[in-house]
Amino acid sequence: MRRSHRKERSPGSVEDEMESEGDLSDSGGTQTSSHQDLRSSIRSSLKNIKTPIAFAFSAVSSSLPNPGLQLLDHRVIGLPLSPDDAQKIISLASPSPFGKKEETLVDESVRRCWELQPSQFSLKNPEWGEAMSIMLDSVKTGLGILKGTGKISAELNKLLLYEPGAFFKAHTDSEKGPGMFATLVVCLPSPHEGGKLVLTHDNEKYEFETALSSNFSTSYAAWYADICHEVLPVTSGYRLMLTYNLIWTADSIVPSHNIARRHVQQLSTLLQQYNSQLESEENELPPILLHKLYHKYTEANLQFNLLKPRDLVQVQILSELSAKVGFIIYFATLELTVEKDEECTDYEEKSQQLENIVDLDGKLVVKDFDYPEGAFLDPKPQDGRKADEVHRQGWTGNEGCPVTYWYRDTVVVLVPPAKQLEFTFHFSSKGKVIEPLFSKLIKTFSEDAAQKPKLEKLCELALKQKLTWLDCPYYSTSQSHSDFEKFLENTPLFFKQAATTALNFGYFELFDIASKRTNDKIMLMPDIPQKLGCWVASKGFTTMKDRLMKGINVAPSISEKVKFLESVMIGFEANLQDSSSTESFDLKQWSDTALFSAISQLSTLSKADGVSLGKLHRTTDWCLFRSSSMPIIERTETVVKIAFTNEFMSTFQHDLNQEQRSFIEPIICSIWRNFAFDSSQSKSVSNNAHIKDMVKGNDLLHILENTITVLPPEYLETAVIPALLNAIPSSSKECAREVFIEVVRMIIKNELAGFKLPTAASVPPALHKVFVQALLVKFLIENVGLEPKAPKDWSLPAGSCNCSDCTKVNNFLRNPVQQSLDFPCGKQRRLHLHQQFTNVSKATYDVVTVRQRNPNVWRITKHRRGYETSKSNWLKNTETAVETFAKLKNDESVNGKLEMYLQPYYSIIMKASVKELPDLKHLVSTQETSKNVCLAHNSEISQADFKGLKRGMDEVDPQNHGTAKRTREFDGTEV
Ligand SMILES: O=C(O)CCC(=O)C(=O)O
Ligand SMILES: [Fe+2]
């Protein structure tokens, strides 16, 4: 368990429930004398928030009685109101006036409504009094008037009747006597439409729609005296209202909306004060505040929507406030652990931590968090309270009797703006980050220019966080593609986000930190190269040069280096004001040179790199390409050279100019001088890389065609085919499986340049035949092999111990016919035998103890499972090979060709009979005819070799005068 053991100071002895609830005197906006006071003021201010702070309230009730409305002439008015009764009322009523300053006016453009004075009607139902007190109770709660703070009474004001077209424009009610603090209106059952009452305060709107329940129910609404309101026109029916003045009958201050809001305003002031003190001075204030909720919530029900009413009110207000003053609020479980010793009362060790910090929707933000000193606003949970969990360890000798108590509370976590950065990083406890908060802050700060200093700080904190992954000494400095994938996967999102942001906002020093810590891998993240390009355009090339170089160097393959530079170019061009500027030209030229220098630093090139390099002549200056790629390509293996050549040649469609020809010719020659199907480098890396980096059928197809394009046809017979043949014995098993069958298929289908027969009836030359035979012989040797030899009898090598028991067992092992031995003996002797005969490496026997008899039987049984498996594998492989060859035979375009190629070994090969096959080395060497071809093991394209080779060929083809000349041109290059 991770626990920080720390003694915490008490936040002060604040007596919780003893504060008078409505008392505001101690905690107004006055400057607090100490931090202690500030915290306790915040706390008591919070305590005072117990009811919703509403400026208006309304409710509907179907159970309220009919008030028993009677007019002066004793006519009783039935409810719901009938049109006849409405007319009776109107006949007695007068148009409603309204007050303007001292005057009382009647003006139908401001108010149209009929009214009766209380003297013109009475409410006869004796139950109406009770109904009134029910309404007053709910109005009190609704308006946030604290229980026990005072009494209110209602004074009947008017009976109002709105006929269609009646309304009352926006106004505030005039104070009709001392103590009046609010208005109550009761809408009696009388169907109507329109007539909505709309109240507004501080841009907040509250609507009371009387029409909705007007058929049969009574509804009522109340609002504080200073609230502006209007009644929209009634569109049909009659709207019948009783209006009351609400009077405050206690001595205490008359409640008003402002007073109710004052607790909140006060809290808001205190929180702002707390935040600005944190920002401005050296102080000992805690960086966050924790406020205890009344109820304890389980992990599952800790979210705003599931809060109990009392907590709900507080959290609602806190969350509104937080939005205004920039605090962030969360829920969490506060766990306090107290360890005591019942023997030694002095000993007490406390540790505390926040568990499961969640946001208001209950979404987990962080699992556990060591909260800072002094953050808890309320008294310590353990003060006079029963622990939620107790664990007694019992006597542990001289260590006494330790007891552990756990106290758990649900708290609101208040994070002030001043400490949000630090909070995000758990107050810099290394490597811990609250990612959702981090992302949120990055977003907010990025969008607000005034927050730039905070944004920079946030990036700095993130980029300097200790990270197990990056800081581990084994963090890879190699540059393979899989390494970059690992980097993307393991580097936390916040780090990557911070690096990207740092670059976007031009915090170059911070970006360089990210670059250094990731061994420059950060350069390859999406958007980074393009952004670097933008900066080149705006800050100039020199400022960004080193960073660009890092990016080019860290990109693991040529294609990724090219991609990096292309992205840089896109960003650069998009941000360049004047695209014809010299800066543009310089960047392109520089990046081409830089690219080649980065490529030349790659320790090995893959086949894919060969392709990428072969493409580069299309986008770079020819001279640069020629002089830079030659030294790179001449160091590479055959497979890379082939990929390069094939890609290079694919552009020209056999139509090379002298320059290109003289460039590629020596490369092709060097391919055939050192030909190998496998890449020796990738062989050692991984099986996958190995299979990828082999000379495949298609590669061979194209390189043969390209060889013919550049070199005279005789070259195939004298150099190429012997080189191919020569490469067969040393090629790998995988190669034999993946490539050889494919090559044979191409040959017999007459597809492979150099092996094509002029007519269907032509007999293949001996060299071609041997080549095809050698490919299949190698295939069989590697993929089938010789039949595994069965053991000649059951005898096995004996063990080394010569005790009498072991001697018996050894005799059994040596015995050529006996397969199993039962050895009844006691435990000790069995143990010895086990020691001698179990876990013997390569043992081809099993040992068990049989328990049915007394003494138990030690049983040893010989087996031949190893042989059996290899035999069955061999049979399977033979079968597969036979099938493969049969398919090959069916594939050929002219039947019988395969047989022609394989004679005299046709039937042996077709039945995959390895034991009858000719010796491969012998087969290959007897046919190695081209004595004049240099098969030097020297991998360099040496000029001497090249000339020698050429001379040989010139002899073969006296017409080819151009060759010697081209050679001289080649000599002139920087190779
Ligand atoms: O009819 C109503 O709903 C409100 C009446 C009113 O605002 C008033 O009498 O001052
Ligand atoms: Fe009014």
Coordinates of C-alpha atoms in Angstrom, one line a residue, residues 231-630:
V231 CA -47.7 38.7 -17.1
L232 CA -48.0 37.9 -20.8
P233 CA -51.4 38.3 -22.5
V234 CA -54.1 35.7 -21.8
T235 CA -55.1 34.3 -25.2
S236 CA -58.3 32.5 -24.2
G237 CA -60.4 31.7 -21.1
Y238 CA -60.1 33.5 -17.8
R239 CA -57.1 33.7 -15.4
L240 CA -58.2 34.0 -11.8
M241 CA -55.6 35.0 -9.2
L242 CA -55.5 35.7 -5.5
T243 CA -52.5 37.9 -4.6
Y244 CA -50.9 38.2 -1.2
N245 CA -48.2 40.3 0.4
L246 CA -45.7 38.2 2.3
I247 CA -44.8 39.8 5.6
W248 CA -41.7 39.2 7.7
T249 CA -42.9 39.0 11.3
A250 CA -39.6 38.4 13.2
D251 CA -37.3 41.0 14.6
S252 CA -34.4 39.8 12.5
I253 CA -33.4 41.4 9.2
V254 CA -36.1 41.1 6.6
P255 CA -35.0 38.4 4.1
S256 CA -34.3 39.4 0.6
H257 CA -32.8 37.7 -2.4
N258 CA -29.6 39.6 -1.9
I259 CA -29.3 38.5 1.7
A260 CA -29.8 34.9 0.6
R261 CA -27.2 35.4 -2.0
R262 CA -24.8 37.0 0.4
H263 CA -23.6 33.7 1.7
V264 CA -22.7 32.7 -1.8
Q265 CA -21.1 36.0 -2.5
Q266 CA -19.2 35.9 0.7
L267 CA -17.9 32.4 -0.2
S268 CA -17.0 33.6 -3.6
T269 CA -15.0 36.5 -2.1
L270 CA -13.3 34.2 0.3
L271 CA -12.3 31.8 -2.3
Q272 CA -10.9 34.5 -4.5
Q273 CA -9.0 35.9 -1.5
Y274 CA -7.6 32.4 -0.9
N275 CA -6.6 32.1 -4.5
S276 CA -4.9 35.5 -4.7
Q277 CA -3.0 34.9 -1.5
L278 CA -1.8 31.6 -2.9
E279 CA -0.7 33.5 -6.0
S280 CA 0.8 36.5 -4.4
E281 CA 2.6 35.8 -1.2
E282 CA 4.8 33.3 0.5
N283 CA 2.3 31.6 2.7
E284 CA 1.4 28.4 4.4
L285 CA -2.0 28.0 2.9
P286 CA -2.8 24.6 1.7
P287 CA -2.7 24.4 -2.1
I288 CA -6.2 22.7 -2.3
L289 CA -9.2 22.5 0.0
L290 CA -11.2 19.5 1.1
H291 CA -14.7 20.0 2.3
K292 CA -16.6 17.1 3.9
L293 CA -20.0 16.2 2.6
Y294 CA -22.8 15.3 5.0
H295 CA -23.3 11.9 3.6
K296 CA -20.8 9.1 2.8
Y297 CA -21.1 7.9 -0.7
T298 CA -19.8 4.6 -2.2
E299 CA -17.7 4.7 -5.3
A300 CA -20.6 3.7 -7.4
N301 CA -22.9 6.5 -6.3
L302 CA -20.4 9.3 -6.0
Q303 CA -21.7 11.7 -8.7
F304 CA -23.6 14.9 -8.7
N305 CA -26.9 13.5 -9.8
L306 CA -27.0 11.0 -7.0
L307 CA -26.2 13.4 -4.2
K308 CA -28.5 13.7 -1.2
P309 CA -30.5 17.0 -1.1
R310 CA -28.3 18.7 1.5
D311 CA -25.1 17.9 -0.3
L312 CA -26.7 18.6 -3.6
V313 CA -27.4 22.2 -2.7
Q314 CA -23.9 22.9 -1.6
V315 CA -22.2 21.2 -4.5
Q316 CA -24.5 22.9 -6.9
I317 CA -23.6 26.3 -5.5
L318 CA -20.0 25.3 -5.3
S319 CA -19.9 24.3 -8.9
E320 CA -21.6 27.5 -10.0
L321 CA -19.1 29.5 -8.0
S322 CA -16.2 27.5 -9.2
A323 CA -17.1 28.2 -12.8
K324 CA -17.1 31.9 -11.9
V325 CA -13.9 32.1 -9.9
G326 CA -12.0 29.5 -11.9
F327 CA -11.8 26.7 -9.3
I328 CA -12.1 23.1 -10.3
I329 CA -14.1 20.8 -8.1
Y330 CA -14.0 17.0 -7.7
F331 CA -15.3 14.4 -5.3
A332 CA -13.1 12.0 -3.5
T333 CA -13.0 9.6 -0.6
L334 CA -10.7 10.8 2.1
E335 CA -9.1 8.0 4.0
L336 CA -7.4 8.6 7.2
T337 CA -5.4 5.7 8.7
V338 CA -4.4 5.9 12.4
E339 CA -2.1 3.3 13.8
K340 CA -2.0 3.1 17.6
D341 CA -0.6 0.8 20.1
E342 CA -3.0 -0.1 22.9
E343 CA -0.1 -0.8 25.2
C344 CA 1.8 2.4 24.5
T345 CA -0.6 5.3 24.3
D346 CA 2.0 7.8 23.1
Y347 CA 2.4 6.0 19.9
E348 CA 0.1 7.2 17.1
E349 CA 0.9 7.3 13.4
K350 CA -1.4 8.8 10.9
S351 CA -1.5 8.8 7.2
Q352 CA -4.0 10.1 4.9
Q353 CA -4.9 10.0 1.3
L354 CA -7.5 10.7 -1.2
E355 CA -8.9 7.7 -3.0
N356 CA -10.8 7.8 -6.2
I357 CA -10.9 11.4 -7.1
V358 CA -13.8 11.6 -9.6
D359 CA -15.3 14.5 -11.5
L360 CA -18.9 15.6 -10.9
D361 CA -20.1 13.0 -13.4
G362 CA -18.4 10.3 -11.4
K363 CA -15.7 9.7 -13.9
L364 CA -12.4 8.7 -12.4
V365 CA -9.7 11.3 -12.5
V366 CA -7.1 9.8 -10.3
K367 CA -6.9 6.6 -8.2
D368 CA -5.0 7.8 -5.2
F369 CA -3.5 11.1 -4.2
D370 CA -1.4 12.1 -1.2
Y371 CA -3.1 15.2 -0.2
P372 CA -1.1 18.2 1.1
E373 CA -1.0 19.4 4.6
G374 CA -3.8 21.5 6.0
A375 CA -6.1 20.9 3.1
F376 CA -9.0 19.5 5.2
L377 CA -11.4 22.3 6.2
D378 CA -13.4 20.3 8.7
P379 CA -12.3 18.8 12.0
K380 CA -10.3 15.6 11.9
P381 CA -12.5 12.6 11.1
Q382 CA -11.2 10.7 14.1
D383 CA -12.0 13.4 16.6
G384 CA -14.7 11.8 18.7
R385 CA -15.9 9.5 15.9
K386 CA -16.1 5.8 15.5
A387 CA -13.7 4.4 13.0
D388 CA -15.2 2.9 9.9
E389 CA -12.9 0.0 10.1
V390 CA -10.6 -1.4 12.8
H391 CA -8.0 -4.0 12.5
R392 CA -6.2 -5.5 15.6
Q393 CA -3.1 -7.5 14.8
G394 CA -3.0 -9.3 18.1
W395 CA 0.0 -9.8 20.3
T396 CA 3.2 -9.9 18.3
G397 CA 5.7 -10.7 21.0
N398 CA 7.6 -7.6 22.1
E399 CA 6.1 -5.4 19.5
G400 CA 3.0 -4.7 21.5
C401 CA -0.5 -4.7 20.3
P402 CA -0.9 -2.6 17.1
V403 CA -4.3 -1.4 16.1
T404 CA -5.2 0.2 12.8
Y405 CA -8.3 2.5 12.5
W406 CA -9.6 3.7 9.2
Y407 CA -11.8 6.7 8.8
R408 CA -13.4 7.4 5.5
D409 CA -15.3 10.5 4.4
T410 CA -16.7 11.8 1.1
V411 CA -15.2 15.2 0.3
V412 CA -15.4 17.9 -2.3
V413 CA -11.9 18.8 -3.6
L414 CA -11.5 22.4 -4.4
V415 CA -8.6 23.2 -6.7
P416 CA -7.8 26.9 -6.9
P417 CA -6.6 28.4 -10.2
A418 CA -3.3 29.2 -8.6
K419 CA -2.5 25.6 -7.9
Q420 CA -4.1 23.8 -10.8
L421 CA -0.8 23.3 -12.6
E422 CA 0.9 21.7 -9.6
F423 CA -2.2 19.7 -8.8
T424 CA -2.1 18.2 -12.3
F425 CA 1.3 16.8 -11.4
H426 CA 0.3 15.6 -7.9
F427 CA 2.3 18.5 -6.6
S428 CA 5.3 17.2 -8.5
S429 CA 5.3 13.8 -7.0
K430 CA 7.4 12.5 -9.8
G431 CA 5.8 11.0 -12.9
K432 CA 2.2 11.2 -11.7
V433 CA -0.1 13.2 -13.9
I434 CA -3.8 13.7 -14.0
E435 CA -4.2 13.4 -17.7
P436 CA -7.8 14.6 -18.2
L437 CA -7.0 17.7 -16.2
F438 CA -3.8 18.2 -18.1
S439 CA -5.6 18.1 -21.5
K440 CA -8.3 20.4 -20.2
L441 CA -5.7 23.0 -19.0
I442 CA -3.7 22.7 -22.2
K443 CA -6.8 23.5 -24.1
T444 CA -8.0 26.4 -22.0
F445 CA -4.6 28.0 -21.7
S446 CA -3.9 27.6 -25.5
E447 CA -7.1 29.4 -26.3
D448 CA -6.5 32.4 -24.0
A449 CA -3.6 34.7 -24.8
A450 CA -3.6 36.0 -21.3
Q451 CA -2.8 32.5 -20.0
K452 CA 0.4 32.0 -22.1
P453 CA 2.7 32.1 -19.1
K454 CA 0.7 29.3 -17.5
L455 CA 0.7 27.3 -20.7
E456 CA 4.5 27.5 -20.8
K457 CA 4.8 26.5 -17.2
L458 CA 2.4 23.6 -17.8
C459 CA 4.5 22.4 -20.7
E460 CA 7.6 22.7 -18.6
L461 CA 6.2 20.7 -15.7
A462 CA 5.1 18.0 -18.1
L463 CA 8.3 17.8 -20.0
K464 CA 10.4 17.6 -16.9
Q465 CA 8.3 14.9 -15.2
K466 CA 10.2 11.8 -14.3
L467 CA 9.1 9.0 -16.5
T468 CA 10.0 5.4 -15.8
W469 CA 9.9 4.6 -19.5
L470 CA 12.0 7.5 -20.8
D471 CA 14.4 7.6 -17.8
C472 CA 15.2 3.9 -17.7
P473 CA 18.8 3.3 -18.7
Y474 CA 17.6 0.7 -21.2
Y475 CA 15.5 3.3 -23.1
S476 CA 16.3 2.5 -26.6
T477 CA 18.6 4.7 -28.6
S478 CA 18.3 2.5 -31.6
Q479 CA 16.3 3.7 -34.5
S480 CA 14.2 0.9 -35.8
H481 CA 10.6 1.4 -36.8
S482 CA 9.4 -0.9 -34.0
D483 CA 11.3 1.3 -31.6
F484 CA 9.3 4.3 -32.7
E485 CA 6.1 2.3 -32.3
K486 CA 7.2 1.4 -28.8
F487 CA 8.0 5.0 -28.1
L488 CA 4.5 6.1 -29.2
E489 CA 2.9 3.4 -27.2
N490 CA 4.8 3.9 -24.0
T491 CA 5.3 7.7 -23.8
P492 CA 2.4 9.1 -21.9
L493 CA 0.0 11.3 -23.8
F494 CA 0.6 14.3 -21.6
F495 CA 4.3 14.3 -22.5
K496 CA 3.6 14.1 -26.2
Q497 CA 0.9 16.8 -25.9
A498 CA 3.3 19.1 -24.0
A499 CA 6.0 18.6 -26.6
T500 CA 3.6 19.4 -29.5
T501 CA 2.2 22.4 -27.6
A502 CA 5.7 23.7 -26.8
L503 CA 6.6 23.6 -30.5
N504 CA 3.3 25.1 -31.6
F505 CA 3.8 28.1 -29.3
G506 CA 7.5 28.4 -30.0
Y507 CA 8.8 27.4 -26.6
F508 CA 11.9 26.0 -28.3
E509 CA 13.9 25.4 -25.2
L510 CA 11.2 23.2 -23.8
F511 CA 10.7 21.4 -27.1
D512 CA 14.4 20.7 -27.1
I513 CA 14.1 19.1 -23.7
A514 CA 11.4 16.8 -25.1
S515 CA 13.6 16.1 -28.0
K516 CA 16.6 15.3 -25.9
R517 CA 14.7 13.1 -23.5
T518 CA 13.2 11.0 -26.3
N519 CA 16.4 10.7 -28.2
D520 CA 14.8 12.9 -30.8
K521 CA 12.0 10.4 -31.5
I522 CA 9.5 13.2 -30.7
M523 CA 10.5 14.7 -34.1
L524 CA 8.6 12.0 -35.9
M525 CA 5.3 12.5 -34.1
P526 CA 2.4 13.6 -36.4
D527 CA 2.3 17.4 -36.9
I528 CA 5.8 18.0 -35.6
P529 CA 7.7 18.0 -38.9
Q530 CA 5.2 20.3 -40.5
K531 CA 5.3 22.7 -37.6
L532 CA 9.1 22.8 -37.9
G533 CA 8.6 23.8 -41.5
C534 CA 6.3 26.6 -40.4
W535 CA 9.0 27.9 -38.1
V536 CA 11.6 27.7 -40.8
A537 CA 9.4 30.0 -42.8
S538 CA 8.9 32.5 -40.0
K539 CA 12.1 32.3 -37.9
G540 CA 14.5 31.5 -40.7
F541 CA 16.4 28.4 -41.6
T542 CA 19.4 28.9 -39.2
T543 CA 17.2 28.8 -36.1
M544 CA 15.7 25.5 -37.0
K545 CA 18.5 23.8 -38.8
D546 CA 19.7 21.6 -35.9
R547 CA 16.2 20.4 -35.1
L548 CA 15.6 19.5 -38.7
M549 CA 18.8 17.5 -38.8
K550 CA 17.8 15.6 -35.7
G551 CA 14.5 14.7 -37.3
I552 CA 16.2 13.4 -40.5
N553 CA 18.7 11.4 -38.5
V554 CA 16.2 9.8 -36.1
A555 CA 13.8 8.7 -38.9
P556 CA 14.5 4.9 -39.0
S557 CA 14.2 4.3 -42.7
I558 CA 14.9 6.2 -45.9
S559 CA 11.3 6.5 -46.7
E560 CA 10.6 7.9 -43.2
K561 CA 13.4 10.4 -43.7
V562 CA 11.9 11.5 -47.0
K563 CA 8.5 11.7 -45.4
F564 CA 9.8 13.8 -42.6
L565 CA 11.4 16.3 -45.1
E566 CA 8.3 16.4 -47.2
S567 CA 6.2 17.3 -44.2
V568 CA 8.7 20.0 -43.3
M569 CA 8.4 21.3 -46.8
I570 CA 4.6 21.4 -46.7
G571 CA 4.7 23.5 -43.4
F572 CA 7.4 25.7 -44.8
E573 CA 5.6 26.4 -48.1
A574 CA 2.3 27.1 -46.4
N575 CA 3.9 29.7 -44.2
L576 CA 6.1 31.3 -46.7
Q577 CA 4.9 34.8 -47.6
D578 CA 6.8 35.0 -50.9
S579 CA 7.2 31.5 -52.5
S580 CA 9.8 32.6 -54.9
S581 CA 12.2 33.6 -52.2
T582 CA 15.7 32.2 -52.0
E583 CA 15.0 30.7 -48.6
S584 CA 12.7 28.2 -50.3
F585 CA 15.4 27.1 -52.8
D586 CA 18.0 26.9 -50.0
L587 CA 15.8 24.6 -47.9
K588 CA 15.2 22.2 -50.7
Q589 CA 18.9 22.1 -51.6
W590 CA 19.9 21.7 -48.0
S591 CA 17.5 19.0 -47.2
D592 CA 18.6 16.9 -50.2
T593 CA 22.2 17.0 -49.0
A594 CA 21.2 16.4 -45.4
L595 CA 19.1 13.5 -46.5
F596 CA 22.0 11.7 -48.2
S597 CA 24.3 12.4 -45.3
A598 CA 21.8 10.9 -42.9
I599 CA 21.3 7.9 -45.1
S600 CA 25.1 7.3 -45.2
Q601 CA 25.0 7.1 -41.5
L602 CA 22.5 4.3 -41.4
S603 CA 24.4 1.2 -40.3
T604 CA 22.4 -1.1 -42.5
L605 CA 19.9 -0.7 -45.3
S606 CA 16.9 -2.9 -45.8
K607 CA 15.4 -4.0 -49.1
A608 CA 12.7 -1.2 -48.6
D609 CA 15.5 1.3 -48.1
G610 CA 16.9 0.1 -51.4
V611 CA 13.6 0.9 -53.1
S612 CA 13.4 4.4 -51.4
L613 CA 17.0 5.2 -52.4
G614 CA 16.3 4.1 -56.0
K615 CA 13.4 6.5 -56.1
L616 CA 15.4 9.5 -55.0
H617 CA 16.9 10.3 -58.4
R618 CA 13.5 11.5 -59.4
T619 CA 13.4 14.3 -56.8
T620 CA 17.0 15.2 -56.4
D621 CA 19.6 16.8 -58.5
W622 CA 21.2 14.1 -60.7
C623 CA 24.8 15.0 -59.8
L624 CA 24.0 15.0 -56.1
F625 CA 22.2 11.7 -56.5
R626 CA 24.9 10.0 -58.4
S627 CA 27.8 11.1 -56.2
S628 CA 25.9 10.4 -52.9
S629 CA 24.1 7.2 -53.6
M630 CA 26.9 5.3 -55.1

